[in-house]
Coordinates of C-alpha atoms in Angstrom, one line a residue:
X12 CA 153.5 95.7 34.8
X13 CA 151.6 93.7 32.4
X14 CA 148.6 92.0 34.3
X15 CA 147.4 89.9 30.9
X16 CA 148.6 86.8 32.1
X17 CA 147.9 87.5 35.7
X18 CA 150.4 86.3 39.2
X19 CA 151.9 83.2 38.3
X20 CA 150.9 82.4 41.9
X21 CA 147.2 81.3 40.8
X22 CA 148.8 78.5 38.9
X23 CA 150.1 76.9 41.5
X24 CA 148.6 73.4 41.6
X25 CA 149.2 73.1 45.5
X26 CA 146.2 73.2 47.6
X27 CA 147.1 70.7 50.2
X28 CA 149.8 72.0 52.7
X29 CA 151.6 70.9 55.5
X30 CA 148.7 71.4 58.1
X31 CA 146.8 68.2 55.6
X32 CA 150.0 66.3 55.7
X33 CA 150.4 66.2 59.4
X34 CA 146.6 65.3 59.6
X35 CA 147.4 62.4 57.3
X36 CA 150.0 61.8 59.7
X37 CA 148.6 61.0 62.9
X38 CA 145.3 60.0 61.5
X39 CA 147.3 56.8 60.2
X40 CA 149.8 57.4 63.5
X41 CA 146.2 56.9 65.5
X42 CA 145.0 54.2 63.8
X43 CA 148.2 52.0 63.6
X44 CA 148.9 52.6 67.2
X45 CA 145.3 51.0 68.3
X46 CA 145.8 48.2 65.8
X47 CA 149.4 47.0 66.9
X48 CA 148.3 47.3 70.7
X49 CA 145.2 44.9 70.2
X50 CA 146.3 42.9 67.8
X51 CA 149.1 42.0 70.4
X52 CA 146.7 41.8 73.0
X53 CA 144.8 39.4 70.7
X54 CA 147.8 37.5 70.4
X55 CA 149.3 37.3 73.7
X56 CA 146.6 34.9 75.5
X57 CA 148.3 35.4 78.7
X58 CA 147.3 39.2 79.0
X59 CA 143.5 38.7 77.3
X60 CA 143.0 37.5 81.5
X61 CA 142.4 41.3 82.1
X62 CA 146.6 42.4 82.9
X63 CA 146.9 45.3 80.4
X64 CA 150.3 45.1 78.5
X65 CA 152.7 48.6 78.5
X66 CA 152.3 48.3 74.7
X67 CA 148.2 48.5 74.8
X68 CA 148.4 51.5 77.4
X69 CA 150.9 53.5 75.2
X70 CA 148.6 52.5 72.4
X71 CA 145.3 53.8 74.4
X72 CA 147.2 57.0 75.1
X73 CA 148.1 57.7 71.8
X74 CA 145.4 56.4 69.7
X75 CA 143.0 59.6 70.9
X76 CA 145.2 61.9 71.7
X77 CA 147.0 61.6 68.2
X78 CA 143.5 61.9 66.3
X79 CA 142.1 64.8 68.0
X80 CA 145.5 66.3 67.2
X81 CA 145.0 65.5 63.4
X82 CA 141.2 66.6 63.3
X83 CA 142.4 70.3 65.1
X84 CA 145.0 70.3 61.7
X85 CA 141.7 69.5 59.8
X86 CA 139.4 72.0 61.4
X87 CA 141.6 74.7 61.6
X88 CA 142.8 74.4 57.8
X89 CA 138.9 74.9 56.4
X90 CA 138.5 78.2 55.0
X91 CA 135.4 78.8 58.0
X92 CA 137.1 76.7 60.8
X93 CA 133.8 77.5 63.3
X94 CA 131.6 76.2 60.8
X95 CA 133.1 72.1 60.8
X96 CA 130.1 71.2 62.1
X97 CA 127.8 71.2 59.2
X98 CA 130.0 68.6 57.8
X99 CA 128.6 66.4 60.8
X100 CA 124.8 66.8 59.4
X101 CA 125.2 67.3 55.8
X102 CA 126.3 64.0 53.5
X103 CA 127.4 63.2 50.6
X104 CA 128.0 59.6 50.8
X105 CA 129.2 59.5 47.0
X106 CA 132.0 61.3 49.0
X107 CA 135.0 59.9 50.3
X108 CA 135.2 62.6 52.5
X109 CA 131.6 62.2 53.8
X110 CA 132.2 58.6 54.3
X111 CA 135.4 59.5 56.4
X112 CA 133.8 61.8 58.4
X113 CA 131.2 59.4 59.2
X114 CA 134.1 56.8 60.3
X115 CA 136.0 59.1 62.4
X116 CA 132.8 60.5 64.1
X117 CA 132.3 56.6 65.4
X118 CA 136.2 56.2 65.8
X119 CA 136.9 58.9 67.8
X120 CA 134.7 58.7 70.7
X121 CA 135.8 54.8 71.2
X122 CA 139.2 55.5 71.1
X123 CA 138.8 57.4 74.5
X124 CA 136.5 54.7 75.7
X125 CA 138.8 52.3 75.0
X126 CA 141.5 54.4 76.4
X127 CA 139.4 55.0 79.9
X128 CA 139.1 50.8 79.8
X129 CA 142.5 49.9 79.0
X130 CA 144.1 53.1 81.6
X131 CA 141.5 52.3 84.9
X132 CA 144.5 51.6 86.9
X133 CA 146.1 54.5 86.3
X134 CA 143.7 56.8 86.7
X135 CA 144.1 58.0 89.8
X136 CA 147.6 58.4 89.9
X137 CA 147.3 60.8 87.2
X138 CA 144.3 63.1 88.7
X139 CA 141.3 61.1 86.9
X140 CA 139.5 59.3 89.3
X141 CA 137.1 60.5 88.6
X142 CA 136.8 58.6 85.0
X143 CA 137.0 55.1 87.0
X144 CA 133.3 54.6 87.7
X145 CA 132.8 55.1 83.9
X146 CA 135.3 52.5 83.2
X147 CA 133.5 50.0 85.5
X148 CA 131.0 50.7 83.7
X149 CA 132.4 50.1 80.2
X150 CA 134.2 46.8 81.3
X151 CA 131.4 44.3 80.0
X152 CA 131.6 46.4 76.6
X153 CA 135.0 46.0 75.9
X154 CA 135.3 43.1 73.8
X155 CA 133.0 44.8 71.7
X156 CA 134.5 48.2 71.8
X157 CA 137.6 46.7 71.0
X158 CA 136.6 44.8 68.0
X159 CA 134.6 47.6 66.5
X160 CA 137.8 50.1 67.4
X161 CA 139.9 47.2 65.1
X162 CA 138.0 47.5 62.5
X163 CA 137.4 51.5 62.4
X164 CA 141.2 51.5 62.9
X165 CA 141.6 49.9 59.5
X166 CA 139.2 52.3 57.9
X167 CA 140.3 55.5 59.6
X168 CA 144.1 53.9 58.2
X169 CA 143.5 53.3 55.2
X170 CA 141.0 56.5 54.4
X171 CA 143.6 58.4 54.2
X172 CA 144.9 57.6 51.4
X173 CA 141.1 57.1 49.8
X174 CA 140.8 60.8 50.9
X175 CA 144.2 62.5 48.1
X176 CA 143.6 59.2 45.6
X177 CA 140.3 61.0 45.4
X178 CA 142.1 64.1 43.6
X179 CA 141.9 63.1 39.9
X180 CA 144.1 65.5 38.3
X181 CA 147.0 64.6 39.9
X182 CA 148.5 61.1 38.8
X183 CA 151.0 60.7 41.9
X184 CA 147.6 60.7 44.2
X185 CA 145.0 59.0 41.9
X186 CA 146.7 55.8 42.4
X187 CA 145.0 52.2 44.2
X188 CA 148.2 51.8 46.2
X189 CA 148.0 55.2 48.1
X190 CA 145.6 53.4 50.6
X191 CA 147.1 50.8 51.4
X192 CA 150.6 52.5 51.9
X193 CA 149.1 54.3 54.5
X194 CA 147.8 51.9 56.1
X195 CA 150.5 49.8 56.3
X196 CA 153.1 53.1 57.3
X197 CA 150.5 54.2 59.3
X198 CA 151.4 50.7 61.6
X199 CA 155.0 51.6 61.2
X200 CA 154.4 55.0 63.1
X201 CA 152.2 53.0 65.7
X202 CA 154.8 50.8 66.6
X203 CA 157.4 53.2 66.7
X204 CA 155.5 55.3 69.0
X205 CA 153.7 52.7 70.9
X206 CA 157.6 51.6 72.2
X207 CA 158.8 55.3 72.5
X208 CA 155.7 55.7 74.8
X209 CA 156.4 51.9 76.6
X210 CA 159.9 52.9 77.3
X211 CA 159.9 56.1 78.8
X212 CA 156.5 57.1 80.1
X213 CA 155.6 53.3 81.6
X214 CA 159.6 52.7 82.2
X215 CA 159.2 49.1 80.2
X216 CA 161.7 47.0 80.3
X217 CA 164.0 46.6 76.6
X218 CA 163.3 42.7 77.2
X219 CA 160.3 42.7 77.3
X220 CA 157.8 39.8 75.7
X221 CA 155.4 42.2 74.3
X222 CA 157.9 45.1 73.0
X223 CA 160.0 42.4 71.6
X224 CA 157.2 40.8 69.6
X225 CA 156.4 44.2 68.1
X226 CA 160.0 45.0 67.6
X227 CA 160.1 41.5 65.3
X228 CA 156.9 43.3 62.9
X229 CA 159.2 46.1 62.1
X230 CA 160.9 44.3 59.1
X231 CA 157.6 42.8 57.8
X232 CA 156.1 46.2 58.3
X233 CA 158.6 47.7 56.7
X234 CA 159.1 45.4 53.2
X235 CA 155.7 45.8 52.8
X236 CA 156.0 49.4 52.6
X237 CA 158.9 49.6 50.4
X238 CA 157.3 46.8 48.3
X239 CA 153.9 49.5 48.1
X240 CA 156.6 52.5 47.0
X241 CA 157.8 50.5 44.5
X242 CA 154.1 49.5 43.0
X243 CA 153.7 53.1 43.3
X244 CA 156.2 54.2 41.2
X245 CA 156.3 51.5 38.7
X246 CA 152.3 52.4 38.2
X247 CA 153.5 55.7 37.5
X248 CA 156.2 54.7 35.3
X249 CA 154.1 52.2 33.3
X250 CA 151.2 54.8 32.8
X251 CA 153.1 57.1 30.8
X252 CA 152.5 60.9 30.2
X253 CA 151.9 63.2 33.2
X254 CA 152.2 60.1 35.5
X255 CA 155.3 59.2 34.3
X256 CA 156.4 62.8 34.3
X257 CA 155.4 62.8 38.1
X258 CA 158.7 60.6 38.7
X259 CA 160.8 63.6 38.1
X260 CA 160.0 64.3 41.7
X261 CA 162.5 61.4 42.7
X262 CA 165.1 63.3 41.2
X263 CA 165.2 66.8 41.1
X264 CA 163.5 69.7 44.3
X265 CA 163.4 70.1 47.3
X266 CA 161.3 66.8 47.8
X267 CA 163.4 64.4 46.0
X268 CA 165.3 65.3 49.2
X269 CA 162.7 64.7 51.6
X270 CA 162.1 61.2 49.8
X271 CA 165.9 60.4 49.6
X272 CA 167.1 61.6 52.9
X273 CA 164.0 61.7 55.0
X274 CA 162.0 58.3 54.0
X275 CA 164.8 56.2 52.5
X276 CA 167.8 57.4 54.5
X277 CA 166.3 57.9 58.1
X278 CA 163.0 55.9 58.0
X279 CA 164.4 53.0 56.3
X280 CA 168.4 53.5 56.4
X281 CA 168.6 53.8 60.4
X282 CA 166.5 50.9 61.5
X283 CA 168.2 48.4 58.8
X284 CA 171.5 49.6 60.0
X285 CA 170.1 48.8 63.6
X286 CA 168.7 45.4 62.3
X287 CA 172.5 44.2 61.8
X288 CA 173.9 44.8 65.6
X289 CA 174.1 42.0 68.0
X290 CA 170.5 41.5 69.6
X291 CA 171.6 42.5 72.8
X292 CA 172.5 45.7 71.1
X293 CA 169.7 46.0 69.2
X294 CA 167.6 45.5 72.3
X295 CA 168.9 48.1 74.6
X296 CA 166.7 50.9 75.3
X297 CA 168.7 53.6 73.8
X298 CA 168.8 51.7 70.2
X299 CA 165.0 51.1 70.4
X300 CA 164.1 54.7 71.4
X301 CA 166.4 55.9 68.4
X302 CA 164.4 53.4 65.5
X303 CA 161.6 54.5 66.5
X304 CA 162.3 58.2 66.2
X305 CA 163.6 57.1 62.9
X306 CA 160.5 55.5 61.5
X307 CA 158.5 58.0 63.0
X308 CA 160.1 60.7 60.8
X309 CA 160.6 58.4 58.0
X310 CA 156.3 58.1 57.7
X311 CA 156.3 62.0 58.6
X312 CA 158.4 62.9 55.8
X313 CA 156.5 60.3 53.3
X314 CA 153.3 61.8 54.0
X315 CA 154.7 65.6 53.1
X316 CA 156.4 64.4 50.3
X317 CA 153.2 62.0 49.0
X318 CA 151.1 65.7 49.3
X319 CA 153.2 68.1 48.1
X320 CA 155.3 65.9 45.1
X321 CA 151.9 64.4 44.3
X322 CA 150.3 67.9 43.5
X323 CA 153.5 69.4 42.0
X324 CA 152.4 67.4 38.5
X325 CA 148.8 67.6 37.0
X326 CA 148.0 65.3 34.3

């Protein structure tokens, strides 16, 4: 065997695998959760009394829970996984990465707060009593907590986009859109899993107020995020070269598939389809469970195929 030209393995241009895509995933899944259950909260005066909505407590659940999930995927995918913590002493902050690391280090440890203020009631149902004299003692913080949360939520969302538009040699992921389509799929996946959460874990009701209202943002939510795709793609288009080259992943692979049937088909297809029923059968439990399964795969599969079609072509 000739070795001159070496295993064509070392070329491949993909560094980023599925472990970062599910980080990306419920980094944003973490972050739109928390942002949908207080903005609601915000917005439904009769609750802001102290009554915590089904909605917020999914939200609270989720919100921690889903980042530590995503910073494990992080951790564990460094090449000295025991060694994370001299990111937490050592900055950069002409980093993206630094700076996101710096968010999430304040992020993380008031989304359990939060979720200890927000759950109190349920505490000791669940074996946490113990947690309720911290709550009590967190109460007169909340407003605070919760507006700082807000605003780290929008960060921590749209970071992770900041962190792959960061990779210059690949034109699919050096783009100014990338942010703010995953910020804005990132509160599609909130929702969804804020009502999966509602319905079966706090036994909401299909009907009601709050689940309804967040049922309405779905289309919003989701013509932003097509409108975001297609900025995307016409950036791509317009730039020519490599970038435009990049668009052959629509096409052709294994991910044009993922993008067809995974992010157009189920995460868009299914709850469009749903959003032409009658509303009492759009509103039955069953339905809503089933859109938001949708949209939650629909924002998995556009994360893999934003990392792995966007590092297929270097420019």
């Amino acid at each position: 065997m000739n070795n001159t030209w070496g295993d064509m393995a070392q070329y491949d241009p993909v560094t980023w695998h599925w472990v970062i895509a599910v980080y990306l995933f419920m980094a944003g899944l973490s972050a739109g959760s928390l942002l949908i259950g207080i903005g609601l909260r915000w917005a439904n005066k009769e609750l802001s009394a102290g009554a915590e909505s089904s909605i917020l407590k999914a939200a609270a659940i989720i919100g921690p829970v889903a980042i530590s999930l995503g910073l494990a995927c992080l951790v564990f995918d460094l090449t000295k996984p025991f060694h994370f913590w001299l990111i937490l002493i050592h900055y950069n902050f002409q980093s993206v990465m630094a700076i996101g690391v710096l968010a999430l280090l304040a992020y993380s440890p008031l989304a359990f707060a939060y979720a200890i203020i927000v759950l109190r009631d349920d505490l000791p149902k669940w074996g946490l009593g113990f947690l309720t004299p911290i709550a009590k003692l967190l109460m007169p913080f909340r407003k605070l907590i919760e507006v700082l949360l807000f605003v780290l939520a929008i960060g921590v969302g749209a970071y992770t986009g900041f962190l792959i538009s960061a990779m210059n040699a690949y034109p699919m992921l050096n783009t100014a859109v990338l942010p703010a389509l995953f910020l804005v799929s990132g509160l599609s996946a909130g929702a969804a899993a804020n009502a999966v959460l509602a319905l079966l874990l706090f036994k909401t009701d299909s009907h009601d107020k709050t689940l309804v209202k967040m049922h309405g943002l779905e289309l919003p939510v989701m013509a932003i995020e097509i409108l975001f795709l297609f900025m995307l793609f016409c950036a791509l288009y317009f730039k020519g070269g490599a970038a435009a080259a990049a668009l052959a992943s629509l096409t052709s692979g294994l991910w044009a598939s993922v993008f067809w049937i995974g992010v157009v088909g189920i995460g868009f297809g299914i709850p469009l389809l749903f959003m032409l029923l009658p509303a009492a059968a759009r509103h039955t439990k069953g339905a809503m469970i089933m859109v938001a399964c949708a949209s939650l795969i629909g924002v998995l599969a556009l994360r893999h195929f934003i990392v792995y079609a966007g590092q297929s072509y270097l420019s």
